[in-house]
XYZ file of C-alpha atoms in Angstrom:
233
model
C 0.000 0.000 0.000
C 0.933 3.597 -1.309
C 2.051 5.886 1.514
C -1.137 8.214 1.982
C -3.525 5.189 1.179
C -6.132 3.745 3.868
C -7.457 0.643 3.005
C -11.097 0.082 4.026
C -13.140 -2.938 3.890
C -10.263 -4.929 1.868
C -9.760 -2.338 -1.176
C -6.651 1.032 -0.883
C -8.256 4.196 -0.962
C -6.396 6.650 -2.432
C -5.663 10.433 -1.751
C -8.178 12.543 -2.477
C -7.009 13.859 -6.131
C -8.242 17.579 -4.896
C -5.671 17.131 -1.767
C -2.434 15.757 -3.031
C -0.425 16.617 0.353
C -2.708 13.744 1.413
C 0.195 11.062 0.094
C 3.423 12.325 0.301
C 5.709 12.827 2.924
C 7.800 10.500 5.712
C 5.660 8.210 7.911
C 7.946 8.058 10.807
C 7.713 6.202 13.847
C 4.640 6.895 14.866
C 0.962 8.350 12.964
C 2.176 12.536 14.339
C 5.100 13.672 12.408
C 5.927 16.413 14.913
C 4.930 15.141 18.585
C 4.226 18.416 19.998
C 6.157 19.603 23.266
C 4.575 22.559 24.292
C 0.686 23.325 25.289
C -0.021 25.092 22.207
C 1.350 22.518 19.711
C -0.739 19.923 21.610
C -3.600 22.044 21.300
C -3.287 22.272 17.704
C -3.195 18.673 17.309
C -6.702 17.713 19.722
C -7.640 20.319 17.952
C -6.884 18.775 14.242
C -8.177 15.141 15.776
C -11.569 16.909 17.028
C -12.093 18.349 13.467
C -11.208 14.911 11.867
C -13.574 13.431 14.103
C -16.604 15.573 12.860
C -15.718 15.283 9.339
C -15.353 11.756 9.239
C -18.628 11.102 11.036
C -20.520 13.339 8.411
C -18.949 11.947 5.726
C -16.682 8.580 6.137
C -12.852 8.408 5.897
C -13.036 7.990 1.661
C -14.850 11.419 1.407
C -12.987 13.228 4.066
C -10.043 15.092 3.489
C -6.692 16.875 4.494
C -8.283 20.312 3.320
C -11.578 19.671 5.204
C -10.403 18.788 8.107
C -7.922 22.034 7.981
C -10.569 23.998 7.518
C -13.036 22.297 9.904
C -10.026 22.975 12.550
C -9.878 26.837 11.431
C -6.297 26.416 10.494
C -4.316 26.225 7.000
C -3.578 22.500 6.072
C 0.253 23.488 5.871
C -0.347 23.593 9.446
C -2.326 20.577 9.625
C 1.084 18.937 7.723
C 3.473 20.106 10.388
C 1.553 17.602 12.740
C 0.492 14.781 10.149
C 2.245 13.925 7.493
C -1.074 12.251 5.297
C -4.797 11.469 6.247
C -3.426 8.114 7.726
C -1.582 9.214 10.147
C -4.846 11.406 11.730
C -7.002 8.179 11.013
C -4.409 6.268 12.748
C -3.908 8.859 15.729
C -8.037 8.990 15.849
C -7.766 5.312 16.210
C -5.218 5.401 18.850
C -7.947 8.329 21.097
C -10.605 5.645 20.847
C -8.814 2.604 21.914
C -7.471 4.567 24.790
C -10.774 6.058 25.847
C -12.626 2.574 25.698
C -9.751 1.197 27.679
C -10.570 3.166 30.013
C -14.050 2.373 30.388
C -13.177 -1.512 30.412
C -10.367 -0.939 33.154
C -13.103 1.403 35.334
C -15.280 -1.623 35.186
C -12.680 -4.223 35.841
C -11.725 -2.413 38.870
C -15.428 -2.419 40.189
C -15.386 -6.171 39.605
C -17.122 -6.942 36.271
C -15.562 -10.120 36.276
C -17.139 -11.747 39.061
C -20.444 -10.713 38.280
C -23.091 -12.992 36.472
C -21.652 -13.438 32.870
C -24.885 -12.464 31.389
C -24.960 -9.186 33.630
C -21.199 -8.299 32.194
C -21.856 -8.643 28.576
C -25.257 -6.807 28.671
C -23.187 -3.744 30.609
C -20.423 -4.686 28.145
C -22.107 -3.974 25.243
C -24.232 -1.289 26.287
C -21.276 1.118 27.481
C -19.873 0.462 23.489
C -23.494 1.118 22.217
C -23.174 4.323 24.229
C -19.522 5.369 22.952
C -20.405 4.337 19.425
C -23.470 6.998 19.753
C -21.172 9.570 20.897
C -18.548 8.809 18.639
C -20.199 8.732 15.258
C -16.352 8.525 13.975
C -15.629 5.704 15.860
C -16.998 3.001 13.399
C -15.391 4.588 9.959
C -11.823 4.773 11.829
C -12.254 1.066 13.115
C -13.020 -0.171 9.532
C -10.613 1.688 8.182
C -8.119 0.635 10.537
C -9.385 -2.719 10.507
C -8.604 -3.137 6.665
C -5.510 -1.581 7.097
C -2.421 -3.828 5.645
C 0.048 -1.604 8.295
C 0.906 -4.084 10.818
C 1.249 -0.775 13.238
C -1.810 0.100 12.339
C -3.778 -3.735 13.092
C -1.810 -3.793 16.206
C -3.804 -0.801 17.595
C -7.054 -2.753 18.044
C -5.465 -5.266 19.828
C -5.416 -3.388 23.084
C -9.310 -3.619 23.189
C -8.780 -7.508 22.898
C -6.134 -7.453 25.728
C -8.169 -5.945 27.837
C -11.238 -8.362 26.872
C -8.646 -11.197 27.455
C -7.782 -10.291 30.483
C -10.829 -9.574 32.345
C -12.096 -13.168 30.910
C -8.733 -14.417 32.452
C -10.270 -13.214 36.096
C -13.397 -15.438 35.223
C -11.657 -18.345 34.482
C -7.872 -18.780 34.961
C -8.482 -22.894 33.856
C -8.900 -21.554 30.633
C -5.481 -21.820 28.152
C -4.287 -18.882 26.811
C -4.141 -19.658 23.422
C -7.866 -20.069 23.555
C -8.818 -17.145 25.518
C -7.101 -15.012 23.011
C -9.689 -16.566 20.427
C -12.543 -15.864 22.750
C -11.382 -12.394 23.128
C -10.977 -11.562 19.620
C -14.392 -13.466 18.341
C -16.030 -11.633 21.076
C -14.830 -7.892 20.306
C -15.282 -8.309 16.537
C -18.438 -9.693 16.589
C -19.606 -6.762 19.526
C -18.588 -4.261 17.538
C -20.170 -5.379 14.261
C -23.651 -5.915 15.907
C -23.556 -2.749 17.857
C -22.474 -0.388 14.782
C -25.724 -2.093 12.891
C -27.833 -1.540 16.336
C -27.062 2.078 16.027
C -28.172 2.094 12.587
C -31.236 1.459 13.536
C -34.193 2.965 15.462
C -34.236 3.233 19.621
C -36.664 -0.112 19.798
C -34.987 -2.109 17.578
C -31.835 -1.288 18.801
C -32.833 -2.329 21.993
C -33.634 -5.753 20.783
C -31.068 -6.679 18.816
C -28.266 -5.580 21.871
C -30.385 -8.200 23.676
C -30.250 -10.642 21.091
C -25.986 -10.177 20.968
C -25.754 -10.183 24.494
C -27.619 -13.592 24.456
C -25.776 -14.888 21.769
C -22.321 -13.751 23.436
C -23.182 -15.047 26.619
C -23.955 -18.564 24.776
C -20.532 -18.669 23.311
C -18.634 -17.942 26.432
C -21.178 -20.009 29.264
C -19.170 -23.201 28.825
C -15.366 -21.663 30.013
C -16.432 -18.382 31.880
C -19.813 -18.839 33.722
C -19.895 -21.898 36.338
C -23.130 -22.849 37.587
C -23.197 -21.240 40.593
C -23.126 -17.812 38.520
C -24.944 -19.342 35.041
């Protein structure tokens, strides 16, 4: 894949032909091309993220662009370039926010001991609290596709933490369990969360409703047999 590309759902998308800066220039280490070491700079960047953010909600990661977001940030995108050398490295710094924010929501709730509670009880709160962040986040679901279709090992590995922190919290349940297979559990159960609850929030508040029921059910299915002894079934 083309520096400047971001391959979603399998296929490279290109730069935007209106917004060449959009492919060239060095990747680096890391998606920010200048990490920022005073206030300002770091403003200017949450500042470029928050305007991605919008755009990319309106309008998906293939129609947004480096000029957009520039301009939904109020700032020139030769600014925008000092920070980000393409669109993938915001995409991929977006990513990075929203792994780190639902993180933190997972740790909060391991901490008030999610994983002794009934398994049904911790999927249902589970999947609510990523119904909710998907809702607030209407970015969220274009970034993880885009992400997600990436061919940047860097950028796959980001969406692992989510799975680590699955993986760990079923390790609390059920430390019988081996840890090649509660890696699989993890990862069936965050893709297949996150594909049901970006279609629940397609669709309208009483539907939604009952199709987060029907995943929880299904979820808790899957996982009874390791991760839910009888006394808590």
């Amino acid at each position: 894949m083309r520096p400047g590309e971001v391959q979603v759902t399998g296929r490279p998308m290109a730069a935007n032909p209106t917004d060449a800066q959009d492919g060239p220039g060095p990747t680096g280490s890391g998606p920010v091309r200048r990490p920022p070491v005073q206030d300002r700079g770091r403003r200017r960047v949450e500042q470029i993220l928050d305007a991605a953010a919008e755009v990319i909600g309106e309008m998906g990661v293939d129609n947004a662009t480096t000029n957009m977001i520039a301009a939904r940030a109020s700032t020139s995108v030769g600014v925008l370039y000092r920070f980000f050398p393409h669109k993938r490295a915001i995409i991929e710094m977006l990513a990075m926010r929203y792994v780190h924010e639902t993180e933190q929501i997972l740790s909060r709730q391991e901490q008030a001991g999610i994983a002794v509670w009934p398994l049904r009880q911790a999927v249902e709160w589970v999947l609510h609290a990523l119904t909710d962040f998907h809702q607030a986040h209407p970015a969220y679901q274009h970034v993880y596709r885009a992400v997600r279709g990436s061919s940047s090992p860097e950028s796959i590995a980001l969406l692992d933490h989510t799975r680590v922190v699955v993986d760990r919290l079923l390790a609390l349940r059920a430390r019988h369990v081996l840890p090649q297979d509660r890696e699989w559990h993890a990862t069936t159960v965050v893709e297949a969360a996150h594909a049901l609850v970006v279609q629940a929030c397609a669709l309208t508040p009483d539907k939604r409703v009952r199709l987060i029921e029907e995943t929880a059910l299904m979820l808790t299915r899957y996982l009874t047999p390791d991760y839910a002894p009888s006394d808590r079934a």
